[in-house]
mmCIF file of C-alpha atoms in Angstrom:
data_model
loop_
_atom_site.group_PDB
_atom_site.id
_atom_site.type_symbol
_atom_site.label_atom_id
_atom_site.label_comp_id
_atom_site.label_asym_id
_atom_site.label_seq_id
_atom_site.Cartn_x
_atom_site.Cartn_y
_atom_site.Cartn_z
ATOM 1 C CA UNK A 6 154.818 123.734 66.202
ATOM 2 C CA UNK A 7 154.254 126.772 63.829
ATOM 3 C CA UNK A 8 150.629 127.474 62.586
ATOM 4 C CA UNK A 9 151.045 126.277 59.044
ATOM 5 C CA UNK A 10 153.076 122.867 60.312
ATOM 6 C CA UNK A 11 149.676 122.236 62.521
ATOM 7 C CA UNK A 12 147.482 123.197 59.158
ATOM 8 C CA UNK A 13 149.474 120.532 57.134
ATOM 9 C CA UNK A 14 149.781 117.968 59.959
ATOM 10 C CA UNK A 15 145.502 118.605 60.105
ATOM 11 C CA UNK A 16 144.892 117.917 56.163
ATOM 12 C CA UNK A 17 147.462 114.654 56.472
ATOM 13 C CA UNK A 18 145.132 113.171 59.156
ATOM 14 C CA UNK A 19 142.072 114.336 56.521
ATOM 15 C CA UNK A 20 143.640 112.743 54.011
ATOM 16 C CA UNK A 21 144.269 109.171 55.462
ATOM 17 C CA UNK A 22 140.567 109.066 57.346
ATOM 18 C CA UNK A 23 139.213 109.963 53.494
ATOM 19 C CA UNK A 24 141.402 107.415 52.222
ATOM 20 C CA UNK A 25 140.180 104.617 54.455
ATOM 21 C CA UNK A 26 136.557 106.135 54.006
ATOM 22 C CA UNK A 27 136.589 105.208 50.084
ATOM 23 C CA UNK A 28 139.062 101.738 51.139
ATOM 24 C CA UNK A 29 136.109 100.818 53.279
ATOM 25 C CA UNK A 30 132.896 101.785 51.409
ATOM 26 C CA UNK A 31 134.729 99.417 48.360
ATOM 27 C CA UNK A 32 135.711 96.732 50.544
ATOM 28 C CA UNK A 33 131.588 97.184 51.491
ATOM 29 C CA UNK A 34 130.638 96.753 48.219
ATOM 30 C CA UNK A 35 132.629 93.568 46.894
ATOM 31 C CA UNK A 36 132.009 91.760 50.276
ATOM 32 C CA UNK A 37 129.972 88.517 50.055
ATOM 33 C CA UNK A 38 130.440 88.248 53.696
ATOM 34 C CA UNK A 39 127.753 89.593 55.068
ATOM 35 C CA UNK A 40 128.852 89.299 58.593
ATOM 36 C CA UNK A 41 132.121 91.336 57.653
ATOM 37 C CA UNK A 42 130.067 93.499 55.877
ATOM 38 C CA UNK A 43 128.121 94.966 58.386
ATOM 39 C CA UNK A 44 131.232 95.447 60.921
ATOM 40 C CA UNK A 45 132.908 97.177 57.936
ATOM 41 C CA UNK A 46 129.703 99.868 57.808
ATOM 42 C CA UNK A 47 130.190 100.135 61.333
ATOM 43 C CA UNK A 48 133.488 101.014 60.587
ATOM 44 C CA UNK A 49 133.072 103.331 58.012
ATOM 45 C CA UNK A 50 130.475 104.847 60.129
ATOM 46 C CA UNK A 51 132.975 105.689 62.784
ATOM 47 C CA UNK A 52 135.859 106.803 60.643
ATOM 48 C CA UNK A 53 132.606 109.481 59.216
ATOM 49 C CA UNK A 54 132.382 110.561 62.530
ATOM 50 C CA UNK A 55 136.091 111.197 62.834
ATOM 51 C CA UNK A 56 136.150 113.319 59.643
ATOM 52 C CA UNK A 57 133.252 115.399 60.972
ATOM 53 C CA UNK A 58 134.881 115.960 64.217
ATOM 54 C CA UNK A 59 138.003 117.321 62.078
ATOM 55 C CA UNK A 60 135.697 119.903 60.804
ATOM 56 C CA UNK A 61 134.122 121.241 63.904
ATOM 57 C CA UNK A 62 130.693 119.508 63.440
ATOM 58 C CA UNK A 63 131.156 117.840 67.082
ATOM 59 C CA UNK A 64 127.467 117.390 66.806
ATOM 60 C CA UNK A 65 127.046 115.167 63.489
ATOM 61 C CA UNK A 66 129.671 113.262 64.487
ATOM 62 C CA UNK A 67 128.261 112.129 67.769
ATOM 63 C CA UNK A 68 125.188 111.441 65.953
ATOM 64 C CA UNK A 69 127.161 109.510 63.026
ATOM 65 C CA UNK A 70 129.183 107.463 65.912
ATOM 66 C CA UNK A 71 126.107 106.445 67.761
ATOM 67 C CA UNK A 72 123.729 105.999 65.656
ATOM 68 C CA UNK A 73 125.836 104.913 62.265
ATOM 69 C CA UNK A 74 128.436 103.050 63.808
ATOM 70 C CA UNK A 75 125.941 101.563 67.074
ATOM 71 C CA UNK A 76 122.955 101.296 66.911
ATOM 72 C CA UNK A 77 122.038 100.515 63.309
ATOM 73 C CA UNK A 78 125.190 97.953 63.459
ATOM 74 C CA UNK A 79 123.319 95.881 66.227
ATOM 75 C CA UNK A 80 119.890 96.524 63.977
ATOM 76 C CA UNK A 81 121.708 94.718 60.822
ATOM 77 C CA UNK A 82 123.218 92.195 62.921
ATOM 78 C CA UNK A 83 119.736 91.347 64.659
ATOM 79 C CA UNK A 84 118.526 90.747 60.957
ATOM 80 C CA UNK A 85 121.513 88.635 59.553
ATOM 81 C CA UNK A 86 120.905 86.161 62.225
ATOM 82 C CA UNK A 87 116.996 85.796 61.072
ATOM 83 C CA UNK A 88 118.377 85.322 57.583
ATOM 84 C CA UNK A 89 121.896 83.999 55.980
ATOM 85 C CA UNK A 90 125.664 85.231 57.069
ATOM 86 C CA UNK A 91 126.447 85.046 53.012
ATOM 87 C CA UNK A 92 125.041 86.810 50.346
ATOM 88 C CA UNK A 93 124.228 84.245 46.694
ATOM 89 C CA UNK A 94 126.290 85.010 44.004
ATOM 90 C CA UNK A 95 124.276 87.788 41.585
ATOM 91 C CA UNK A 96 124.904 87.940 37.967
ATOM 92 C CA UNK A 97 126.412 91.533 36.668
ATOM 93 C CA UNK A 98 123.372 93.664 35.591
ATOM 94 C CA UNK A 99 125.128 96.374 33.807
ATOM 95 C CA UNK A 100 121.968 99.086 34.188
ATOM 96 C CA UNK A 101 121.913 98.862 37.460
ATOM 97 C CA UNK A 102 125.639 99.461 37.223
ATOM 98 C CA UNK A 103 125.533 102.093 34.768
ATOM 99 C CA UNK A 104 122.306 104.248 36.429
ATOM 100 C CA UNK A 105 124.728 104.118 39.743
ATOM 101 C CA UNK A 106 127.778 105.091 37.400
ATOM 102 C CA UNK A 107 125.476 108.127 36.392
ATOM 103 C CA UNK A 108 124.213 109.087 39.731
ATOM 104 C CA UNK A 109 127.899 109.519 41.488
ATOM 105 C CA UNK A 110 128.870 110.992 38.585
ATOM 106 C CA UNK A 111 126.140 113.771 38.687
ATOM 107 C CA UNK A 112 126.575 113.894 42.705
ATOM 108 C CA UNK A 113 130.240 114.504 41.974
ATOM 109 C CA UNK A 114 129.685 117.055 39.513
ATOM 110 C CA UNK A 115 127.328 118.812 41.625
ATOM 111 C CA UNK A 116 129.934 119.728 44.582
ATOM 112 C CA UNK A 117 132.481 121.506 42.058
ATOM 113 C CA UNK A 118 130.071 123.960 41.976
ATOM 114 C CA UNK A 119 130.060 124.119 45.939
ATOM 115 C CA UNK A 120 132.141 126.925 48.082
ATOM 116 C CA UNK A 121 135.435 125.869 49.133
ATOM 117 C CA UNK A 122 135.598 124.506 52.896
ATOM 118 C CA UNK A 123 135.564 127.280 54.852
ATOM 119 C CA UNK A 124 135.168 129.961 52.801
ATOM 120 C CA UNK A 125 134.049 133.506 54.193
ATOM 121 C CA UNK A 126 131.892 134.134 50.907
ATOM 122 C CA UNK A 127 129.992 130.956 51.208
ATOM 123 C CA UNK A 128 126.341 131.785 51.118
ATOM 124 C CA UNK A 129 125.498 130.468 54.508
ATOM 125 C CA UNK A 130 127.971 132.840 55.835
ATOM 126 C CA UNK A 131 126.206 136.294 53.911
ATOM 127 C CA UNK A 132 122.698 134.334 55.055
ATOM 128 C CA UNK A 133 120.900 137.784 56.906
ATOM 129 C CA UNK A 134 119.995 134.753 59.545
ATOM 130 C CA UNK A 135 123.857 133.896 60.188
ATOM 131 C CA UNK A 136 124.114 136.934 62.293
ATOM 132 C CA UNK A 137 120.520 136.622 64.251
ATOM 133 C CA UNK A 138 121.582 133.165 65.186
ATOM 134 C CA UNK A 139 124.894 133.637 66.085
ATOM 135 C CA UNK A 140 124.230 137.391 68.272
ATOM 136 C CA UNK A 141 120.780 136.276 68.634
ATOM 137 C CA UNK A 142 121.943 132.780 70.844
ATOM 138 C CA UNK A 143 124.341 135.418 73.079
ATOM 139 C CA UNK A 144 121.223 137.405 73.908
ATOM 140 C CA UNK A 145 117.942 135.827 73.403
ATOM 141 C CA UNK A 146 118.642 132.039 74.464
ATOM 142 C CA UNK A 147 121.929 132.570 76.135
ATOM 143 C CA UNK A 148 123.631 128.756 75.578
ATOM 144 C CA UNK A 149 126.904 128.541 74.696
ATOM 145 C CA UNK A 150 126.110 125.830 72.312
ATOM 146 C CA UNK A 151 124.799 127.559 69.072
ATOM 147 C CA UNK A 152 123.726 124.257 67.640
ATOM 148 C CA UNK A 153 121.083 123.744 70.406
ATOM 149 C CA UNK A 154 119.902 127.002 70.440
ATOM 150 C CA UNK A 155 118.439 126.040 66.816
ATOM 151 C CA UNK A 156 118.171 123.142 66.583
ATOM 152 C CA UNK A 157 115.344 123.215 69.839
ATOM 153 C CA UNK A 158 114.582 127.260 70.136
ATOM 154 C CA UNK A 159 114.847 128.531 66.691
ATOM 155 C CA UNK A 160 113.985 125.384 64.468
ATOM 156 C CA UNK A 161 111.603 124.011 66.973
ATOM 157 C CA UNK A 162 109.072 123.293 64.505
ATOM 158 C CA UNK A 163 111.190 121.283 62.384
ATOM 159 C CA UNK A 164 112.286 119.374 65.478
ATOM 160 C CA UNK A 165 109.423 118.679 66.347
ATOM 161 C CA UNK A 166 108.620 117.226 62.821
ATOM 162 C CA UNK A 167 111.948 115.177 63.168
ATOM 163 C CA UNK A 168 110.790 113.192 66.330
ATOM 164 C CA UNK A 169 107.255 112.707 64.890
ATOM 165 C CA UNK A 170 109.484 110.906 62.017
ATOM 166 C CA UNK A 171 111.394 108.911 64.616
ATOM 167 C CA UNK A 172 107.982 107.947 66.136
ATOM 168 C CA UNK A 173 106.238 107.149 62.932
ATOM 169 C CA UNK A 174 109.416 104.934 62.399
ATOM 170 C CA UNK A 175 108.681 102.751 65.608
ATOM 171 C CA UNK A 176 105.194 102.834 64.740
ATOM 172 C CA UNK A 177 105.671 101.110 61.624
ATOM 173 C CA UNK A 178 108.205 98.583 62.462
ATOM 174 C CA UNK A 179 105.171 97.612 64.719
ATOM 175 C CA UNK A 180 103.025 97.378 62.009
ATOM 176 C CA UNK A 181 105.479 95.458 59.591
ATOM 177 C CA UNK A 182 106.459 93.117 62.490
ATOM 178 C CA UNK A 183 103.368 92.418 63.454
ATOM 179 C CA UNK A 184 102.801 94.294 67.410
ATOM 180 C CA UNK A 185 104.206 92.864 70.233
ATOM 181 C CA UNK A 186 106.434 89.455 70.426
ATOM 182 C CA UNK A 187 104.376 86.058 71.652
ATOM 183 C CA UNK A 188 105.902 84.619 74.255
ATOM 184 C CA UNK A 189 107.162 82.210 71.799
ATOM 185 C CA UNK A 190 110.993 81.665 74.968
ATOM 186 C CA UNK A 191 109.205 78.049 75.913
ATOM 187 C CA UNK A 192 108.717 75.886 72.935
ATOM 188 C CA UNK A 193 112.522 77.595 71.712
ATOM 189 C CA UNK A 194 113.992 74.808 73.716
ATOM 190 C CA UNK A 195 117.420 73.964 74.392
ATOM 191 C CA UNK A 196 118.303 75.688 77.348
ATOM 192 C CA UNK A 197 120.824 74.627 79.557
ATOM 193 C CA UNK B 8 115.350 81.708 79.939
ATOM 194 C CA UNK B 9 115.464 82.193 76.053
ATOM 195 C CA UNK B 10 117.229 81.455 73.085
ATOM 196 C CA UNK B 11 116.417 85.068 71.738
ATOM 197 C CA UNK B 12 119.526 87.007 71.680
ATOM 198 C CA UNK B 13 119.998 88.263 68.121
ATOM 199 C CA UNK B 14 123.938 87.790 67.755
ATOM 200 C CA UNK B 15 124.185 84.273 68.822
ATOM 201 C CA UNK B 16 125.173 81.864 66.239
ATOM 202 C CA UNK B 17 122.500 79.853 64.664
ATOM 203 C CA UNK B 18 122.608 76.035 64.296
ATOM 204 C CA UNK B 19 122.049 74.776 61.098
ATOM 205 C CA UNK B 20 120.728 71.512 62.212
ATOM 206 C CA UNK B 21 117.340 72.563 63.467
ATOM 207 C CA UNK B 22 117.448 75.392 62.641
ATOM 208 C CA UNK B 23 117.196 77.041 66.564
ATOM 209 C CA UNK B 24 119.250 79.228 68.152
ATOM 210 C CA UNK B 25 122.502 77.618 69.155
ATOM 211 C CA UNK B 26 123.008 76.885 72.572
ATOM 212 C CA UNK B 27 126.316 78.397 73.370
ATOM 213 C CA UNK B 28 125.253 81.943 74.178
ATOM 214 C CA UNK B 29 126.602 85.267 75.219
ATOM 215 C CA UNK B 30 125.136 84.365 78.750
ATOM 216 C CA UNK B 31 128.158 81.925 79.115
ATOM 217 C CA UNK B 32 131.084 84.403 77.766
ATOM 218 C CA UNK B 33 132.704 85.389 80.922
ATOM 219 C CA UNK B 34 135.085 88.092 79.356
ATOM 220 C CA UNK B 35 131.819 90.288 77.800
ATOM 221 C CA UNK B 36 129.739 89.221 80.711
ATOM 222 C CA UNK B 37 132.116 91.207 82.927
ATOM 223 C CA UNK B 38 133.281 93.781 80.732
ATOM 224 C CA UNK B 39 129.529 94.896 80.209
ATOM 225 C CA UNK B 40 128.579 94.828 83.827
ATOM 226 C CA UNK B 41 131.079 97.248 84.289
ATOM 227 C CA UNK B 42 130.560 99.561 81.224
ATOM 228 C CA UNK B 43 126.343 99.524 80.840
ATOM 229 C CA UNK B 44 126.481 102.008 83.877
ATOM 230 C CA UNK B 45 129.174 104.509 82.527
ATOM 231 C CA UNK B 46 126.968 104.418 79.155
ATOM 232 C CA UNK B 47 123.902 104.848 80.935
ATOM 233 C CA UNK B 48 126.000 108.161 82.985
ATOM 234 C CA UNK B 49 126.882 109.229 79.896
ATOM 235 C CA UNK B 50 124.038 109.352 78.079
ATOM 236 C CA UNK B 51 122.303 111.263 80.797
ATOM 237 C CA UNK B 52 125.354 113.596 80.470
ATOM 238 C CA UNK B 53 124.910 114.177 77.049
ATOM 239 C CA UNK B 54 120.859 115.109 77.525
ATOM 240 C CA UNK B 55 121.338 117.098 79.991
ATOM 241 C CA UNK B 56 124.614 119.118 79.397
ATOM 242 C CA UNK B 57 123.171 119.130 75.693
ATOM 243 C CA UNK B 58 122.962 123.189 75.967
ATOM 244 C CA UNK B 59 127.064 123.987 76.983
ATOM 245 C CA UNK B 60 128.526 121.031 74.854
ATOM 246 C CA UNK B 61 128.068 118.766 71.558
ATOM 247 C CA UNK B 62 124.797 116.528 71.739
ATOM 248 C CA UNK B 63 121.431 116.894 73.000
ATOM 249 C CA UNK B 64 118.059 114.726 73.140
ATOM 250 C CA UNK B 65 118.533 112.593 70.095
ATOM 251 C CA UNK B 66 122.076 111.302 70.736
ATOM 252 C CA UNK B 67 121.271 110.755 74.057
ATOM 253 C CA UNK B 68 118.252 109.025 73.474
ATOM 254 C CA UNK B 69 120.368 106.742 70.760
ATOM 255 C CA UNK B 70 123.046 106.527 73.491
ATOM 256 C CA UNK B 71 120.773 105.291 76.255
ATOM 257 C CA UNK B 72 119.069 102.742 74.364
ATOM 258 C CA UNK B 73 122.792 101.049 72.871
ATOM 259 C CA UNK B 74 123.598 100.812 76.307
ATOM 260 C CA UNK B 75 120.310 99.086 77.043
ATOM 261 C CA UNK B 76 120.603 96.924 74.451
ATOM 262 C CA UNK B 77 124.357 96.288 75.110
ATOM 263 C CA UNK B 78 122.508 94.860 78.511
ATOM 264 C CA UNK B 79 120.064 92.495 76.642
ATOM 265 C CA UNK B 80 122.211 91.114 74.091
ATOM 266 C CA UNK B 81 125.131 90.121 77.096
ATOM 267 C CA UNK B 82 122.440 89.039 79.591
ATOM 268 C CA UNK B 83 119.438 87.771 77.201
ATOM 269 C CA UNK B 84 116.364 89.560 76.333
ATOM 270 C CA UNK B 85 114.502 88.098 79.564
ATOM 271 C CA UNK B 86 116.500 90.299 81.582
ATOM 272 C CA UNK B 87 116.154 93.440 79.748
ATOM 273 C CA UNK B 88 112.294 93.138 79.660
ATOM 274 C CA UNK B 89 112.788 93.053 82.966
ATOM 275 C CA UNK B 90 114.568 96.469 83.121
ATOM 276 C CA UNK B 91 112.518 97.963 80.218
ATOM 277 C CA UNK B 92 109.142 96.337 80.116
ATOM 278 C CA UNK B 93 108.130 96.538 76.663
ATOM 279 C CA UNK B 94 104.601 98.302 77.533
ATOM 280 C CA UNK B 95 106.862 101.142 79.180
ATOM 281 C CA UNK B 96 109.077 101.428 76.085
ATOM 282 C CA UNK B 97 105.688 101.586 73.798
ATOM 283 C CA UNK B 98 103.984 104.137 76.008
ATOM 284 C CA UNK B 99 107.863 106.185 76.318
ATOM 285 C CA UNK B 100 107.156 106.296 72.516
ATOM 286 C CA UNK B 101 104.279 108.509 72.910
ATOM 287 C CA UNK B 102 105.004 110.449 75.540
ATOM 288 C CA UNK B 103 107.929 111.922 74.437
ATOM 289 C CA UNK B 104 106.364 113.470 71.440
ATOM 290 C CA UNK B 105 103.475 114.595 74.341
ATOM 291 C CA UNK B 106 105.745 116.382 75.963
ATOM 292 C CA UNK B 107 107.399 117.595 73.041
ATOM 293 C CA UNK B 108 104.059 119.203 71.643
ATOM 294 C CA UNK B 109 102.640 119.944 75.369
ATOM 295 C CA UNK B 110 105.817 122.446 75.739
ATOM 296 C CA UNK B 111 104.064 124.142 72.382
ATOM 297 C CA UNK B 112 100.640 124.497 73.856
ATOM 298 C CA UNK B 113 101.161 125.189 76.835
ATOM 299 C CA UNK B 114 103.480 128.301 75.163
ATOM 300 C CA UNK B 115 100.821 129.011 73.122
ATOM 301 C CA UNK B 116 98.832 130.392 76.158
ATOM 302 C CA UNK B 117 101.677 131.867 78.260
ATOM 303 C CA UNK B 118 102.629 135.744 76.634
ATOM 304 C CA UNK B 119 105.278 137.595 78.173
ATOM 305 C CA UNK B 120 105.962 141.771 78.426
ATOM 306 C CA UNK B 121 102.836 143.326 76.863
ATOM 307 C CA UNK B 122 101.340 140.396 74.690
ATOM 308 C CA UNK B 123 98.517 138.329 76.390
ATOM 309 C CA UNK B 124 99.320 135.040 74.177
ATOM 310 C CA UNK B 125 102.353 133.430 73.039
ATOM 311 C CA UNK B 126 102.972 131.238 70.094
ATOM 312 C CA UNK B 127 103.385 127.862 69.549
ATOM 313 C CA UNK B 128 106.760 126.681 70.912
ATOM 314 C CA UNK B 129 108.402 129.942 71.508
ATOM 315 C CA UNK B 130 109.562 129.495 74.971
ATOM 316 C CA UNK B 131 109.824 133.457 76.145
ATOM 317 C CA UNK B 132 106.389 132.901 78.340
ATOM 318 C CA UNK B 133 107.673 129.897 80.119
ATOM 319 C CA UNK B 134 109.149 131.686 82.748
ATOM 320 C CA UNK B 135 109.565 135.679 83.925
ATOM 321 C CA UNK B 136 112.527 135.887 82.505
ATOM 322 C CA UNK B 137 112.549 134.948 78.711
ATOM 323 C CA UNK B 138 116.112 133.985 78.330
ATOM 324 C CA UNK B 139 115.027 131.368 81.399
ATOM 325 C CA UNK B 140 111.853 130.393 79.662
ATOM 326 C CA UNK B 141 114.142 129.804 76.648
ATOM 327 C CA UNK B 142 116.547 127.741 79.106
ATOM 328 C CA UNK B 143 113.397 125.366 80.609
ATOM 329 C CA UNK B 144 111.842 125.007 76.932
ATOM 330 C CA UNK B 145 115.104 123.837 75.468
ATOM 331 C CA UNK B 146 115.847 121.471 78.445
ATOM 332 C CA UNK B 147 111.850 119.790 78.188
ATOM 333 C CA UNK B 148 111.419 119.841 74.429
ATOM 334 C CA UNK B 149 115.159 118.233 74.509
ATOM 335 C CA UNK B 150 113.796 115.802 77.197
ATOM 336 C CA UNK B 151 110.796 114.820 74.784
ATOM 337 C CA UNK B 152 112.936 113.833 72.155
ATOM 338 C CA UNK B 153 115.354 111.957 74.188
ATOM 339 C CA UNK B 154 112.176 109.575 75.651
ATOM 340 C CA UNK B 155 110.553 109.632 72.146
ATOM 341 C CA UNK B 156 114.055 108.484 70.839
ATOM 342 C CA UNK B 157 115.268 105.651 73.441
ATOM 343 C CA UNK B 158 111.876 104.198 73.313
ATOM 344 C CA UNK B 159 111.551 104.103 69.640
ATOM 345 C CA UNK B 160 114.897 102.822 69.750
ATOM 346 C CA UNK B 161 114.324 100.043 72.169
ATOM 347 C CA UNK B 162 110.930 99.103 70.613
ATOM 348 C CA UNK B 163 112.746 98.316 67.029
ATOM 349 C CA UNK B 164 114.989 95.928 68.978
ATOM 350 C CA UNK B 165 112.664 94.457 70.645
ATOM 351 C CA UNK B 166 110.908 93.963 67.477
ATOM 352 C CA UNK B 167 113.565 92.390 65.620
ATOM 353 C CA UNK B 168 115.160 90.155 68.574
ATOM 354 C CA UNK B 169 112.331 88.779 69.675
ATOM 355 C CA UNK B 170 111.402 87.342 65.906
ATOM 356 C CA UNK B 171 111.945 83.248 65.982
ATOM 357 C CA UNK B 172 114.292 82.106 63.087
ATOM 358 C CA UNK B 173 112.651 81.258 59.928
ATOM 359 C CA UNK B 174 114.013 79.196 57.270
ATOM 360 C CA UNK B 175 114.778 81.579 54.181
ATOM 361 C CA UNK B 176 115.007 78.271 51.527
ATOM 362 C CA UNK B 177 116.167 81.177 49.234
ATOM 363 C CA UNK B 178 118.953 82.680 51.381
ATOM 364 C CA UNK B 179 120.437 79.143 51.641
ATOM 365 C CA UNK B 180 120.941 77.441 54.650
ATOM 366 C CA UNK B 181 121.979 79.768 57.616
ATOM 367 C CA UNK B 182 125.216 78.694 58.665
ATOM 368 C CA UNK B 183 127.584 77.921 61.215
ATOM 369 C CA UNK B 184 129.781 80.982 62.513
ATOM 370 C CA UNK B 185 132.883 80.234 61.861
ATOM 371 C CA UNK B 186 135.265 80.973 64.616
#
């Protein structure tokens, strides 16, 4: 199979995963389901993760597949069973609609101005940091796995600051929830 | 044993959990006895090989807790307290981000060549060698955010599985699942 053959064969796979991406995210939206619903966002969670694999960002897409497509999937489904399986029937607001209509629209209209995919001139690519993070790894931290290197050496503040998030996060789905559960198991009943 | 497991169907007539539980399903009883292990490797794989391939602290902290949870929502949430006692999983919550920010300080002290002091979280001190104190600060700090992560994790679901159903009048009636 010839370069350009593998190239083509590449952006055909691209195009169907983007294609069931937008299917999904629709499907998603007209859904009253809610069951469906949130196995479809797993879903589209998953098919997110293949795209970024196609692009080389092995790392955001193990993060979209576990966390996307696993664990916030269980999360929802832990919630629709304290509340209802179908969603009531809303009347049409049309500003909601339109203020969305204007917010994809400006999104949309914001990547035209983006470098292509891959391009050499792309401003993280003349960054004077690409080269002390890409030599610098070799030498300094010597890992083979760039990503690592700055996400833990490098950005380490910033980490840091990301797990105090994850923590704050647990800390105040204790304080919303109310602490720890009673032990409520006996009067549930019904056991066999 | 409880009626607690969050994906079990809910019956409408009094509103409890119905009966028929994942406990009972033979197939995913099985099926997850076999793969909560392999999940469990993996996820160690992924923290600790986090420096030659894709992944690192956070997935594998995500990673680790689906499998445990995988566990508790087969087997019932009994069982996984068992495995995870929720006290551990609250006091894993802290102590990752203690070891996270005790990797800083204690950098902070350690110099290395000429310079007496370090700074905080630069990893060059840790060791003799700075590309090896680079190496053990990666692998800890990654460590720290793997605990931090699995516990938080963990803590959320036990947070929203172990919440009794309440009736949400304007939700509608929760209803059967429909097989």
């Amino acid at each position: 199979m010839s370069a350009k053959q593998q190239t083509s064969g590449l952006a055909m796979i691209e195009l169907i995963l983007f294609v069931l991406l937008v299917a999904t995210a629709v499907v998603v939206a007209r859904l009253r389901d809610l069951f469906a619903a949130v196995m479809l966002t797993g879903i589209f969670s998953l098919v997110s993760a293949g795209l970024f694999t196609l692009m080389d960002a092995v790392d955001v897409a193990f993060t979209e597949a576990a966390v996307g497509a696993g664990i916030s999937t269980i999360l929802m489904l832990g919630t629709l069973s304290l509340t209802a399986r179908r969603e009531e029937q809303q009347p049409v607001r049309l500003l909601p609609f339109l203020v969305v209509i204007l917010v994809g629209g400006a999104l949309i209209a914001g990547t035209v101005d983006m470098p292509a995919y891959g391009a050499l001139e792309a401003p993280i690519h003349q960054h004077p940091m690409y080269n002390e993070f890409i030599t610098g790894t070799e030498q300094k931290v010597h890992l083979p796995n760039v990503v690592t290197a700055v996400l833990a050496s490098y950005r380490g503040y910033d980490t840091f600051g990301e797990t105090t998030v994850v923590f704050a996060a647990a800390i105040g789905v204790f304080l919303v929830l109310g602490g720890r559960r009673k032990k409520s198991a006996k009067i549930d009943g019904g056991t066999p | 044993m409880s009626g607690l497991d969050p994906l079990a169907g809910v019956d409408s007539a009094n509103g409890r959990r119905d009966p028929m539980r994942m406990q009972e399903k033979l197939v995913l009883r099985i099926v997850s006895k076999a793969t909560v292990p392999f999940i469990l490797l993996f996820a160690l794989y992924v923290q600790f090989h986090g420096d030659f391939g894709p992944g690192g602290g956070f997935q594998a902290g995500v990673i680790f807790a689906a499998g445990l949870i995988l566990y508790g929502v087969i087997f019932g949430l009994d069982m996984l307290e068992r495995v995870a006692p929720p006290r551990v999983v609250e006091f894993g919550i802290a102590l990752g981000i203690l070891i996270y920010g005790g990797v800083g300080v204690v950098s902070l002290f350690l110099g290395h060549g000429d310079a007496p002091a370090g700074n905080f979280l630069d990893y060059n001190g840790l060791a003799h060698d700075p590309v090896h104190g680079q190496h053990l600060g990666i692998l800890l700090v990654e460590l720290g955010v793997g605990i931090t992560v699995t516990a938080a994790m963990l803590a959320i679901f036990y947070m929203f599985a172990g919440r009794r159903m309440v009736e949400r009048p304007e939700f509608g009636a929760p209803e059967e699942d429909q097989p």
